[in-house]
Amino acid sequence: MSEKAVLVVLVCILAVLVSVLVGAGAGYLSRRSGATYPAAALQAGAAFAATLGVVAAVTAALTAVAVLLH
């Protein structure tokens, strides 16, 4: 496996890990504020999806910039 492929895999793992942590935090805070378990789970899922989308967009933008500068 090349170094570039390993880097791509590690970045993907990091993106998913950050999204999971944000989702868990959002679910916890939602539940602490008095939301029901289903509502907190929906909040956590929405935060996970939004964070994963933002991280993917930022990663794509940084990759494009890196390719242009190389």
XYZ file of C-alpha atoms in Angstrom:
70
model
C 0.000 0.000 0.000
C 1.429 3.358 -0.970
C 1.917 6.234 1.416
C -0.767 8.247 -0.347
C -3.346 5.477 0.098
C -2.480 5.141 3.780
C -2.886 8.890 4.222
C -6.308 8.822 2.556
C -7.449 5.985 4.821
C -6.192 7.777 7.939
C -7.931 11.012 6.946
C -11.197 9.129 6.386
C -10.897 7.442 9.778
C -10.179 10.799 11.423
C -13.194 12.396 9.723
C -15.527 9.643 10.922
C -14.053 9.771 14.442
C -14.554 13.527 14.703
C -18.115 13.179 13.410
C -18.923 10.440 15.915
C -17.573 12.533 18.785
C -19.577 15.574 17.704
C -22.710 13.450 17.330
C -22.230 11.893 20.759
C -21.702 15.300 22.309
C -24.797 16.710 20.646
C -26.883 13.749 21.794
C -25.584 14.073 25.342
C -26.250 17.795 25.509
C -29.678 17.364 23.971
C -30.569 14.717 26.526
C -29.221 16.865 29.377
C -31.470 19.707 28.268
C -34.540 17.522 28.734
C -35.123 15.990 25.317
C -36.497 12.469 25.070
C -34.202 9.641 23.970
C -35.606 9.542 20.406
C -35.262 13.313 20.065
C -31.705 13.186 21.410
C -30.856 10.385 18.965
C -32.230 12.438 16.074
C -30.196 15.426 17.212
C -27.069 13.268 17.454
C -27.661 11.824 13.983
C -28.177 15.246 12.467
C -24.999 16.562 14.086
C -23.060 13.495 12.884
C -24.281 13.900 9.309
C -23.645 17.643 9.232
C -20.155 17.282 10.666
C -19.252 14.486 8.270
C -20.426 16.626 5.357
C -18.430 19.647 6.479
C -15.292 17.593 7.124
C -15.613 15.932 3.710
C -16.004 19.309 2.002
C -13.019 20.802 3.813
C -10.919 17.745 2.994
C -11.866 17.966 -0.676
C -11.033 21.665 -0.755
C -7.662 21.145 0.908
C -6.882 18.315 -1.487
C -7.677 20.533 -4.464
C -5.446 23.285 -3.097
C -2.631 20.810 -2.443
C -2.881 19.475 -6.003
C -2.784 23.001 -7.435
C 0.244 23.947 -5.338
C 2.124 20.794 -6.177
